[in-house]
N, CA, C and O atoms as a MOPAC input file, in Angstrom:
PM7 MOZYME 1SCF
protein

 N    -57.00600 1    58.92400 1    45.73600 1
 C    -57.67300 1    59.78700 1    46.17700 1
 C    -58.13800 1    60.42800 1    45.81100 1
 O    -59.12700 1    60.90400 1    46.36700 1
 N    -57.48300 1    61.01200 1    44.09100 1
 C    -57.56800 1    62.31100 1    43.25600 1
 C    -58.68800 1    61.53500 1    42.68500 1
 O    -59.74900 1    62.15700 1    42.71500 1
 N    -58.76400 1    60.08500 1    42.05800 1
 C    -60.12400 1    59.86800 1    41.70800 1
 C    -61.13900 1    60.30900 1    41.94400 1
 O    -61.81700 1    60.99100 1    41.17500 1
 N    -61.66700 1    59.68900 1    44.09900 1
 C    -62.28700 1    60.06300 1    44.77500 1
 C    -63.11900 1    61.52700 1    44.39700 1
 O    -64.31700 1    61.45900 1    44.12200 1
 N    -62.36700 1    62.92300 1    44.40200 1
 C    -62.85000 1    64.41800 1    44.75800 1
 C    -63.58900 1    64.12600 1    42.96000 1
 O    -64.76200 1    64.36100 1    42.66800 1
 N    -62.07600 1    63.34400 1    41.58300 1
 C    -62.79000 1    63.49700 1    40.41400 1
 C    -64.47800 1    63.35000 1    40.97800 1
 O    -65.41700 1    64.12400 1    41.16200 1
 N    -64.28100 1    62.21800 1    41.08500 1
 C    -65.73200 1    61.64500 1    40.71900 1
 C    -66.76200 1    62.29100 1    41.84300 1
 O    -67.92100 1    62.19200 1    41.43800 1
 N    -66.67200 1    62.88900 1    43.06900 1
 C    -67.29400 1    63.91800 1    43.46200 1
 C    -67.46500 1    64.92500 1    42.84400 1
 O    -68.64200 1    65.11900 1    42.53900 1
 N    -66.81500 1    65.60500 1    42.55000 1
 C    -66.89200 1    66.88400 1    41.63800 1
 C    -67.48200 1    66.54200 1    40.62000 1
 O    -68.02800 1    67.52200 1    40.11500 1
 N    -67.70100 1    65.32400 1    39.87300 1
 C    -68.22400 1    65.30100 1    39.01400 1
 C    -69.91800 1    65.33800 1    39.36700 1
 O    -70.83600 1    65.87900 1    38.75000 1
 N    -69.91600 1    64.62600 1    40.47400 1
 C    -71.88100 1    63.98400 1    41.28700 1
 C    -72.15800 1    65.67300 1    41.32400 1
 O    -72.99000 1    66.09200 1    40.52000 1
 N    -71.38800 1    66.80100 1    42.36300 1
 C    -71.92300 1    67.88300 1    42.29300 1
 C    -72.88900 1    68.52300 1    41.02200 1
 O    -74.00600 1    68.99100 1    40.80300 1
 N    -71.57500 1    68.17500 1    40.34900 1
 C    -71.47000 1    69.13000 1    38.78100 1
 C    -73.19600 1    68.67300 1    38.24800 1
 O    -73.88000 1    69.59100 1    37.79500 1
 N    -73.57000 1    67.81800 1    38.30000 1
 C    -74.76800 1    66.71100 1    38.12500 1
 C    -76.01500 1    66.92900 1    39.14000 1
 O    -77.04300 1    66.27400 1    38.96700 1
 N    -75.92400 1    67.72300 1    40.04500 1
 C    -77.45500 1    67.73500 1    41.21800 1
 C    -77.92100 1    69.23900 1    40.41900 1
 O    -77.39000 1    70.34100 1    40.28200 1
 N    -79.39200 1    68.52200 1    39.93000 1
 C    -81.12700 1    70.00200 1    40.38300 1
 C    -80.20100 1    70.52400 1    41.16600 1
 O    -79.46700 1    69.97200 1    41.98600 1
 N    -80.29100 1    71.63400 1    40.84800 1
 C    -80.28500 1    72.86500 1    40.98600 1
 C    -82.17600 1    73.54700 1    41.25600 1
 O    -82.99100 1    73.44500 1    40.33800 1
 N    -82.55000 1    74.17400 1    42.59900 1
 C    -83.24300 1    74.42800 1    42.51200 1
 C    -83.69200 1    75.67400 1    43.32700 1
 O    -83.64100 1    75.80700 1    44.55000 1
 N    -84.23900 1    76.74900 1    42.20100 1
 C    -83.94300 1    77.74000 1    43.41200 1
 C    -85.82400 1    77.90500 1    43.28700 1
 O    -86.70500 1    77.51800 1    42.52000 1
 N    -85.72700 1    78.68300 1    44.49100 1
 C    -87.53700 1    79.07400 1    45.28800 1
 C    -87.21800 1    80.29900 1    45.19500 1
 O    -86.16700 1    80.84000 1    45.53900 1
 N    -88.30200 1    80.82100 1    44.63900 1
 C    -88.66800 1    82.58800 1    44.92400 1
 C    -89.12000 1    83.52900 1    46.24600 1
 O    -89.39900 1    84.63800 1    45.79000 1
 N    -89.32700 1    83.51800 1    47.91800 1
 C    -89.83100 1    83.33800 1    48.58500 1
 C    -90.68300 1    84.23500 1    48.07100 1
 O    -90.66000 1    84.31700 1    46.84300 1
 N    -92.06600 1    85.52400 1    49.13600 1
 C    -92.86700 1    86.38000 1    49.17700 1
 C    -92.01700 1    87.22700 1    51.09800 1
 O    -91.73600 1    86.92900 1    52.25800 1
 N    -92.01400 1    87.72000 1    50.66000 1
 C    -91.63700 1    88.54400 1    52.19900 1
 C    -91.90600 1    88.81800 1    52.96000 1
 O    -91.39000 1    89.01000 1    54.06100 1
 N    -93.69200 1    88.99900 1    52.15300 1
 C    -95.39300 1    89.08900 1    53.17600 1
 C    -95.14300 1    87.81100 1    53.46700 1
 O    -96.30300 1    87.41900 1    53.59200 1
 N    -94.00500 1    86.21700 1    53.80700 1
 C    -94.73000 1    85.47900 1    54.48200 1
 C    -93.91200 1    85.64500 1    56.10400 1
 O    -94.05200 1    84.98200 1    57.13300 1
 N    -93.05800 1    86.79300 1    55.79400 1
 C    -92.22700 1    87.03200 1    57.74200 1
 C    -92.95000 1    88.14600 1    58.31600 1
 O    -92.68500 1    88.78700 1    59.33400 1
 N    -94.10200 1    88.29900 1    57.33400 1
 C    -94.57100 1    89.04100 1    58.13300 1
 C    -94.56700 1    90.41900 1    57.96600 1
 O    -93.58900 1    90.71400 1    57.27900 1
 N    -95.64900 1    92.06000 1    58.49400 1
 C    -95.41100 1    93.37200 1    57.06100 1
 C    -94.90800 1    93.47600 1    57.51300 1
 O    -95.56000 1    93.39400 1    58.55400 1
 N    -93.54000 1    93.73200 1    57.92400 1
 C    -92.12700 1    93.50600 1    57.92700 1
 C    -91.30300 1    92.93100 1    57.02300 1
 O    -90.09200 1    93.15100 1    57.03400 1
 N    -91.95600 1    92.04500 1    56.05100 1
 C    -90.69500 1    91.00800 1    55.65500 1
 C    -90.14000 1    91.78600 1    54.73500 1
 O    -88.95700 1    91.54700 1    54.49100 1
 N    -90.74500 1    92.80400 1    54.05200 1
 C    -89.94000 1    93.13200 1    52.72900 1
 C    -88.04600 1    93.30800 1    53.20400 1
 O    -86.98500 1    93.06900 1    52.62700 1
 N    -88.59600 1    94.04400 1    55.03600 1
 C    -87.18300 1    94.27900 1    55.39900 1
 C    -86.61900 1    93.32500 1    55.87100 1
 O    -85.73000 1    93.60600 1    56.67500 1
 N    -86.82700 1    92.11900 1    55.64500 1
 C    -85.89900 1    91.34400 1    56.05200 1
 C    -85.92500 1    89.51500 1    55.36100 1
 O    -85.39200 1    88.54800 1    55.90300 1
 N    -86.81100 1    89.51700 1    53.89100 1
 C    -86.69600 1    88.74700 1    53.19700 1
 C    -84.33200 1    87.98000 1    52.54100 1
 O    -83.82200 1    86.86000 1    52.56100 1
 N    -83.93500 1    88.97400 1    52.24000 1
 C    -82.70600 1    89.14000 1    51.89000 1
 C    -81.93200 1    88.38400 1    52.51800 1
 O    -80.97300 1    87.83700 1    51.97400 1
 N    -82.33800 1    88.19300 1    54.17600 1
 C    -80.83000 1    88.27200 1    55.07400 1
 C    -82.15700 1    87.02200 1    55.57700 1
 O    -81.49800 1    86.22700 1    56.24700 1
 N    -83.09100 1    86.69400 1    55.57200 1
 C    -84.18500 1    85.47400 1    55.87700 1
 C    -83.20600 1    84.27200 1    54.86900 1
 O    -82.44200 1    83.56500 1    55.52600 1
 N    -83.23500 1    84.02300 1    53.09700 1
 C    -83.12600 1    83.84800 1    51.43900 1
 C    -81.75200 1    82.92100 1    52.60300 1
 O    -81.62500 1    81.74900 1    52.95700 1
 N    -80.89400 1    84.29300 1    52.88800 1
 C    -79.43800 1    84.02300 1    53.74900 1
 C    -78.94200 1    82.41400 1    53.97900 1
 O    -78.26900 1    81.46200 1    53.58300 1
 N    -80.16100 1    83.13600 1    55.26700 1
 C    -79.76300 1    82.10600 1    56.35600 1
 C    -80.38200 1    80.72900 1    55.62600 1
 O    -79.66900 1    79.85700 1    55.13100 1
 N    -81.91000 1    80.70200 1    55.65600 1
 C    -82.09300 1    79.12600 1    54.98700 1
 C    -81.51000 1    79.13700 1    54.08100 1
 O    -82.36100 1    78.88100 1    53.22900 1
 N    -80.24500 1    79.30100 1    53.39300 1
 C    -80.05000 1    78.51600 1    51.97100 1
 C    -79.10400 1    77.88500 1    52.92300 1
 O    -78.61300 1    76.80700 1    52.58700 1
 N    -78.83600 1    78.31700 1    53.86700 1
 C    -77.22800 1    77.91100 1    54.86400 1
 C    -78.20700 1    76.31400 1    55.43400 1
 O    -77.71300 1    75.19100 1    55.33100 1
 N    -79.23900 1    76.50800 1    55.85600 1
 C    -79.63300 1    75.52000 1    56.44500 1
 C    -80.75700 1    74.62800 1    56.01800 1
 O    -81.73000 1    73.99900 1    56.43600 1
 N    -79.94000 1    74.99100 1    54.74500 1
 C    -81.41600 1    73.53600 1    54.02200 1
 C    -79.84500 1    72.41800 1    52.97600 1
 O    -79.97700 1    71.47100 1    52.20000 1
 N    -78.59000 1    73.10800 1    53.45400 1
 C    -77.70500 1    73.18100 1    53.20700 1
 C    -77.74900 1    71.04500 1    52.74200 1
 O    -77.36200 1    70.27200 1    51.86500 1
 N    -78.45100 1    71.04000 1    53.97700 1
 C    -77.94300 1    68.95000 1    53.16800 1
 C    -79.63000 1    68.67300 1    52.79500 1
 O    -79.80900 1    67.57400 1    52.26800 1
 N    -80.61700 1    69.33200 1    52.95000 1
 C    -81.41600 1    69.04400 1    52.49300 1
 C    -81.78800 1    68.15700 1    51.31000 1
 O    -82.08000 1    68.81000 1    50.30800 1
 N    -81.85800 1    66.66700 1    51.15700 1
 C    -81.73500 1    66.39700 1    49.47000 1
 C    -79.94300 1    66.12900 1    49.26800 1
 O    -79.77100 1    65.24200 1    48.43200 1
 N    -79.02600 1    66.50800 1    49.65300 1
 C    -78.34100 1    67.05100 1    48.83400 1
 C    -77.16300 1    66.03400 1    48.17300 1
 O    -75.94400 1    66.16800 1    48.07300 1
 N    -78.14800 1    64.88600 1    47.74200 1
 C    -77.47700 1    63.99000 1    47.40700 1
 C    -77.46600 1    64.24900 1    46.05900 1
 O    -76.53100 1    64.27700 1    45.25900 1
 N    -79.07100 1    64.50300 1    45.87900 1
 C    -80.05400 1    65.24300 1    44.38800 1
 C    -79.63500 1    66.15100 1    43.76800 1
 O    -79.03200 1    66.29100 1    42.70400 1
 N    -80.30900 1    67.26800 1    45.14300 1
 C    -79.98900 1    68.29000 1    45.03400 1
 C    -79.43200 1    69.94100 1    45.53700 1
 O    -78.73600 1    70.19100 1    46.52200 1
 N    -79.88400 1    70.75000 1    44.70500 1
 C    -79.61100 1    72.38300 1    45.83000 1
 C    -79.43700 1    73.53300 1    45.37600 1
 O    -79.07200 1    74.19000 1    44.40100 1
 N    -80.07000 1    73.58300 1    47.07500 1
 C    -81.47300 1    74.55700 1    47.20600 1
 C    -80.25400 1    75.73900 1    47.64400 1
 O    -79.22800 1    75.69800 1    48.32400 1
 N    -81.38300 1    77.39000 1    46.41100 1
 C    -80.91100 1    78.29000 1    47.08700 1
 C    -82.20600 1    79.34600 1    46.85900 1
 O    -82.90400 1    79.23300 1    45.85100 1
 N    -82.40300 1    80.11800 1    47.61500 1
 C    -83.22400 1    81.10200 1    48.04400 1
 C    -83.23000 1    81.99700 1    47.38300 1
 O    -82.06100 1    82.34400 1    47.21000 1
 N    -84.18000 1    82.88100 1    46.66100 1
 C    -84.11300 1    84.30700 1    46.50000 1
 C    -85.98800 1    85.04000 1    46.96400 1
 O    -87.07300 1    84.48600 1    47.14300 1
 N    -85.54400 1    86.42900 1    46.99800 1
 C    -87.05400 1    87.18400 1    47.15100 1
 C    -87.74900 1    87.05700 1    46.12900 1
 O    -87.17800 1    86.84000 1    45.06000 1
 N    -89.09600 1    87.15400 1    46.18700 1
 C    -90.37300 1    87.12100 1    45.02400 1
 C    -90.19000 1    88.52800 1    45.26800 1
 O    -90.44300 1    88.88600 1    46.41900 1
 N    -89.70800 1    89.64500 1    44.23700 1
 C    -90.27700 1    90.39200 1    44.31700 1
 C    -91.01100 1    90.55000 1    43.57500 1
 O    -91.84000 1    91.41900 1    43.84400 1
 N    -91.17800 1    89.65100 1    41.90800 1
 C    -91.75200 1    90.30300 1    40.64900 1
 C    -93.73900 1    88.64400 1    40.32900 1
 O    -94.36100 1    87.91000 1    39.56000 1
 N    -93.66000 1    88.94000 1    41.06000 1
 C    -95.34000 1    87.61700 1    41.11600 1
 C    -95.35300 1    87.05300 1    40.59900 1
 O    -95.33900 1    85.83100 1    40.74600 1
 N    -95.43500 1    88.49300 1    38.57000 1
 C    -94.72900 1    87.31900 1    37.20100 1
 C    -93.82800 1    85.45200 1    37.01300 1
 O    -94.07800 1    84.42500 1    36.38200 1
 N    -92.33400 1    86.09600 1    38.35400 1
 C    -91.60800 1    84.96000 1    38.28200 1
 C    -92.30100 1    83.47100 1    39.14500 1
 O    -92.77800 1    83.37200 1    40.27500 1
 N    -92.13300 1    82.60500 1    38.22800 1
 C    -92.54100 1    81.45400 1    39.14000 1
 C    -91.44200 1    81.00500 1    41.04800 1
 O    -90.37400 1    81.08100 1    41.65600 1
 N    -92.74700 1    80.60000 1    41.06600 1
 C    -91.34800 1    80.11700 1    42.88800 1
 C    -90.57100 1    79.37200 1    42.41600 1
 O    -89.38500 1    79.68300 1    42.30500 1
 N    -91.03400 1    78.25100 1    42.04000 1
 C    -89.56400 1    77.40900 1    41.42500 1
 C    -89.01100 1    76.33200 1    40.34400 1
 O    -89.51100 1    75.31300 1    39.86600 1
 N    -87.60200 1    77.07500 1    40.13800 1
 C    -87.02200 1    76.98900 1    39.04900 1
 C    -85.71500 1    75.69900 1    39.17400 1
 O    -84.88200 1    75.64000 1    40.07900 1
 N    -85.79100 1    75.11400 1    38.45400 1
 C    -84.67900 1    74.17200 1    38.61900 1
 C    -83.85500 1    74.14800 1    36.81200 1
 O    -84.02200 1    74.41900 1    35.62300 1
 N    -82.99200 1    73.63700 1    37.75700 1
 C    -82.03900 1    73.95700 1    36.32300 1
 C    -80.49400 1    72.65400 1    36.77200 1
 O    -80.17800 1    72.18000 1    37.86400 1
 N    -79.87200 1    72.45600 1    35.38100 1
 C    -79.47700 1    71.61800 1    35.11200 1
 C    -78.06300 1    71.91900 1    35.16900 1
 O    -78.18100 1    73.14300 1    35.22200 1
 N    -76.34800 1    71.65000 1    35.20900 1
 C    -75.58000 1    72.54300 1    34.48300 1
 C    -75.55800 1    73.44600 1    33.83900 1
 O    -74.98100 1    73.76700 1    32.80000 1
 N    -76.60500 1    74.13200 1    34.86800 1
 C    -76.19800 1    75.77900 1    33.82900 1
 C    -77.95200 1    75.88600 1    33.15700 1
 O    -78.58400 1    76.89000 1    32.82900 1
 N    -78.15800 1    75.14200 1    33.14400 1
 C    -79.43600 1    75.04400 1    31.66100 1
 C    -81.29000 1    75.31600 1    32.69100 1
 O    -81.27100 1    74.98000 1    33.87500 1
 N    -81.62000 1    75.45500 1    32.55100 1
 C    -82.98900 1    75.84200 1    32.71600 1
 C    -84.21000 1    74.53700 1    32.56900 1
 O    -84.68500 1    74.27200 1    31.46500 1
 N    -84.63200 1    73.77800 1    33.84000 1
 C    -85.55400 1    72.38100 1    33.00200 1
 C    -86.77200 1    72.67000 1    33.52700 1
 O    -86.93900 1    73.18300 1    34.63300 1
 N    -87.90000 1    72.25600 1    32.52400 1
 C    -88.99600 1    72.24300 1    32.90000 1
 C    -89.51800 1    71.75800 1    33.94500 1
 O    -88.50300 1    71.92700 1    34.62200 1
 N    -90.01500 1    71.43700 1    34.44600 1
 C    -90.75700 1    70.32000 1    35.29800 1
 C    -91.00500 1    69.35700 1    35.30500 1
 O    -90.83900 1    68.41300 1    36.07600 1
 N    -91.72800 1    69.60800 1    33.83000 1
 C    -91.17100 1    67.34000 1    33.60500 1
 C    -90.05500 1    67.13200 1    33.47800 1
 O    -89.90600 1    66.11400 1    34.15400 1
 N    -88.87700 1    67.44700 1    32.96900 1
 C    -87.47100 1    67.61500 1    32.75500 1
 C    -86.68500 1    66.35700 1    34.49700 1
 O    -86.12200 1    65.30300 1    34.79000 1
 N    -87.66600 1    68.42200 1    35.37700 1
 C    -87.06900 1    67.90700 1    36.92300 1
 C    -87.74200 1    66.89200 1    37.55300 1
 O    -87.37000 1    66.67000 1    38.70500 1
 N    -88.67100 1    66.18300 1    37.09600 1
 C    -89.34300 1    65.79400 1    37.51100 1
 C    -88.32500 1    63.83700 1    36.62700 1
 O    -87.76700 1    62.87000 1    37.14600 1
 N    -88.58700 1    64.18900 1    35.41500 1
 C    -87.66100 1    62.76300 1    35.44500 1
 C    -86.20000 1    62.70000 1    36.01000 1
 O    -85.71900 1    61.68800 1    36.52100 1
 N    -85.55800 1    63.87900 1    35.86400 1
 C    -84.14300 1    63.77100 1    36.17100 1
 C    -83.95600 1    63.56500 1    38.35100 1
 O    -82.94700 1    63.34700 1    39.02200 1
 N    -84.88400 1    63.69300 1    38.62400 1
 C    -85.20600 1    62.78200 1    40.47600 1
 C    -85.12700 1    62.19400 1    40.05400 1
 O    -84.02600 1    61.70400 1    39.80200 1
 N    -86.87000 1    61.48600 1    39.37000 1
 C    -87.17600 1    59.62200 1    39.29900 1
 C    -86.11600 1    59.04700 1    39.15500 1
 O    -86.24800 1    57.84600 1    39.38900 1
 N    -84.78700 1    59.41900 1    38.78900 1
 C    -83.64400 1    58.23100 1    37.75400 1
 C    -82.49300 1    57.82800 1    39.04100 1
 O    -81.62800 1    56.95400 1    38.97900 1
 N    -82.85900 1    58.99000 1    40.49500 1
 C    -82.51700 1    58.04900 1    42.11700 1
 C    -83.29000 1    58.00400 1    42.53400 1
 O    -83.38300 1    58.58400 1    43.61600 1
 N    -84.66800 1    57.13300 1    41.88800 1
 C    -85.61400 1    56.36200 1    42.59300 1
 C    -86.00800 1    57.63400 1    43.59000 1
 O    -85.74100 1    57.79500 1    44.78000 1
 N    -86.77300 1    58.51200 1    42.62500 1
 C    -86.57700 1    59.59400 1    43.86800 1
 C    -87.95100 1    60.69400 1    43.68900 1
 O    -87.67900 1    61.16800 1    42.58600 1
 N    -89.33700 1    61.41600 1    44.14900 1
 C    -90.10300 1    61.53900 1    43.96600 1
 C    -89.93900 1    63.15500 1    43.90500 1
 O    -89.83600 1    63.24700 1    45.12800 1
 N    -89.85600 1    64.20300 1    43.56600 1
 C    -89.78600 1    65.79200 1    43.45200 1
 C    -91.02000 1    66.21000 1    43.76700 1
 O    -91.01000 1    67.38200 1    44.14300 1
 N    -92.11400 1    65.69100 1    43.76100 1
 C    -93.62000 1    65.82000 1    45.12400 1
 C    -92.87700 1    65.66100 1    46.25500 1
 O    -92.73100 1    66.68300 1    46.92500 1
 N    -92.38800 1    64.70200 1    46.63600 1
 C    -91.94500 1    64.68100 1    48.35200 1
 C    -90.86600 1    65.19200 1    48.10800 1
 O    -90.61100 1    65.76600 1    49.16700 1
 N    -89.68000 1    65.46700 1    47.12900 1
 C    -88.38200 1    66.65600 1    47.03900 1
 C    -89.00300 1    68.10800 1    47.91200 1
 O    -88.65200 1    68.73100 1    48.91300 1
 N    -89.77700 1    68.18500 1    47.20600 1
 C    -90.46100 1    70.25900 1    47.64700 1
 C    -91.23100 1    69.22100 1    49.08900 1
 O    -90.68300 1    69.29800 1    50.18900 1
 N    -92.02100 1    68.65100 1    48.97900 1
 C    -92.83200 1    69.02300 1    50.37600 1
 C    -91.85800 1    68.31300 1    51.71600 1
 O    -92.28400 1    68.33200 1    52.87000 1
 N    -91.19400 1    68.01200 1    51.53300 1
 C    -89.79100 1    68.10300 1    52.43200 1
 C    -89.19400 1    69.66500 1    52.78500 1
 O    -89.22800 1    70.38000 1    53.78700 1
 N    -88.77400 1    69.76500 1    51.76400 1
 C    -88.14800 1    71.51900 1    50.93300 1
 C    -89.37700 1    72.44700 1    52.09900 1
 O    -89.00600 1    73.31400 1    52.89100 1
 N    -90.93200 1    71.96000 1    51.91500 1
 C    -91.90600 1    73.13500 1    52.75200 1
 C    -92.29000 1    73.28700 1    53.96200 1
 O    -92.79100 1    74.20500 1    54.61100 1
 N    -91.70900 1    71.35900 1    54.31900 1
 C    -91.70800 1    71.23200 1    55.97800 1
 C    -90.86400 1    72.25400 1    56.26200 1
 O    -91.24900 1    73.39400 1    56.52100 1
 N    -89.94500 1    71.97000 1    56.23400 1
 C    -88.62500 1    72.79200 1    56.78400 1
 C    -88.72000 1    74.15800 1    56.12900 1
 O    -87.59400 1    74.32200 1    55.66100 1
 N    -89.15800 1    74.80000 1    55.95500 1
 C    -88.57800 1    75.84800 1    55.45500 1
 C    -89.76100 1    76.81000 1    56.04700 1
 O    -89.72600 1    78.03500 1    55.92800 1
 N    -90.88700 1    76.04700 1    56.74800 1
 C    -92.10400 1    76.26500 1    57.15900 1
 C    -91.57100 1    76.45400 1    58.64700 1
 O    -92.04000 1    77.49500 1    59.10800 1
 N    -90.96100 1    75.96500 1    59.31600 1
 C    -89.82200 1    75.50700 1    59.91300 1
 C    -88.95500 1    77.42500 1    60.76300 1
 O    -88.81100 1    78.19400 1    61.71300 1
 N    -88.66300 1    77.01200 1    59.13700 1
 C    -87.05400 1    77.97600 1    60.45500 1
 C    -87.49700 1    79.87100 1    59.83800 1
 O    -86.84600 1    80.86400 1    60.16300 1
 N    -88.69800 1    79.86500 1    58.95700 1
 C    -89.97800 1    81.11600 1    58.89900 1
 C    -90.77000 1    81.91700 1    59.96400 1
 O    -90.83300 1    83.08300 1    60.35600 1
 N    -91.60800 1    80.17000 1    60.36800 1
 C    -91.68500 1    79.86700 1    62.03300 1
 C    -90.19600 1    80.15200 1    63.12100 1
 O    -90.35800 1    81.10700 1    63.88100 1
 N    -89.20500 1    79.62900 1    63.21100 1
 C    -88.22900 1    80.07500 1    64.02600 1
 C    -87.49000 1    81.58300 1    63.26800 1
 O    -86.27500 1    81.60800 1    63.46500 1
 N    -87.85600 1    82.42000 1    62.71100 1
 C    -86.86000 1    83.41300 1    62.10300 1
 C    -87.65800 1    84.32100 1    63.24900 1
 O    -87.27300 1    85.05100 1    64.16300 1
 N    -89.23200 1    83.82900 1    62.63900 1
 C    -90.34500 1    85.47900 1    63.43700 1
 C    -90.30800 1    85.59500 1    64.91100 1
 O    -90.69500 1    86.53800 1    65.60100 1
 N    -89.65100 1    84.21600 1    65.36000 1
 C    -90.07500 1    83.91300 1    66.51800 1
 C    -88.88000 1    85.16000 1    67.79600 1
 O    -89.04500 1    85.82200 1    68.82100 1
 N    -87.37900 1    84.71300 1    66.50100 1
 C    -86.76100 1    85.19800 1    67.24400 1
 C    -86.38600 1    86.77900 1    67.02100 1
 O    -85.82300 1    87.54300 1    67.80500 1
 N    -87.07800 1    87.12200 1    65.16200 1
 C    -87.55700 1    87.98200 1    65.99000 1
 C    -88.17500 1    89.29600 1    65.69800 1
 O    -88.02600 1    90.42000 1    65.21800 1
 N    -89.12200 1    88.28400 1    66.40700 1
 C    -90.31300 1    89.17100 1    67.68200 1
 C    -89.41700 1    89.59500 1    69.27300 1
 O    -89.73600 1    90.45300 1    70.09800 1
 N    -88.14500 1    88.57500 1    69.29600 1
 C    -87.83700 1    89.35600 1    71.41300 1
 C    -86.92600 1    90.04300 1    70.58600 1
 O    -86.16600 1    90.88300 1    71.06800 1
 N    -87.35300 1    91.29000 1    72.72100 1
 C    -86.80600 1    92.69200 1    71.91600 1
 C    -85.38000 1    92.45400 1    72.11600 1
 O    -84.55300 1    93.25300 1    71.67900 1

């Protein structure tokens, strides 16, 4: 049992961490008032998305000079090309993973806006 726990902790330490910076405007004109809460809720909803390869984090994108997707592994920032290679080692494609993420994020945004509109 201890060996299994050690293997799992080593494996989780090798997951690709993907930080996605989300612009407040995606939540409507008052998105700036909701973006932090939405990011926290969305992170929880995304915890199982490609969980064998990556871990998702969301943050408000208040500074547009910052890139949308940022990749890191074991605390070290990776270039897009290195992230592609890492994901390919699992016989996966980063662009497919990102497309799945964006589809799920769109669903979450639509759900959040719909709930926000209900008085």
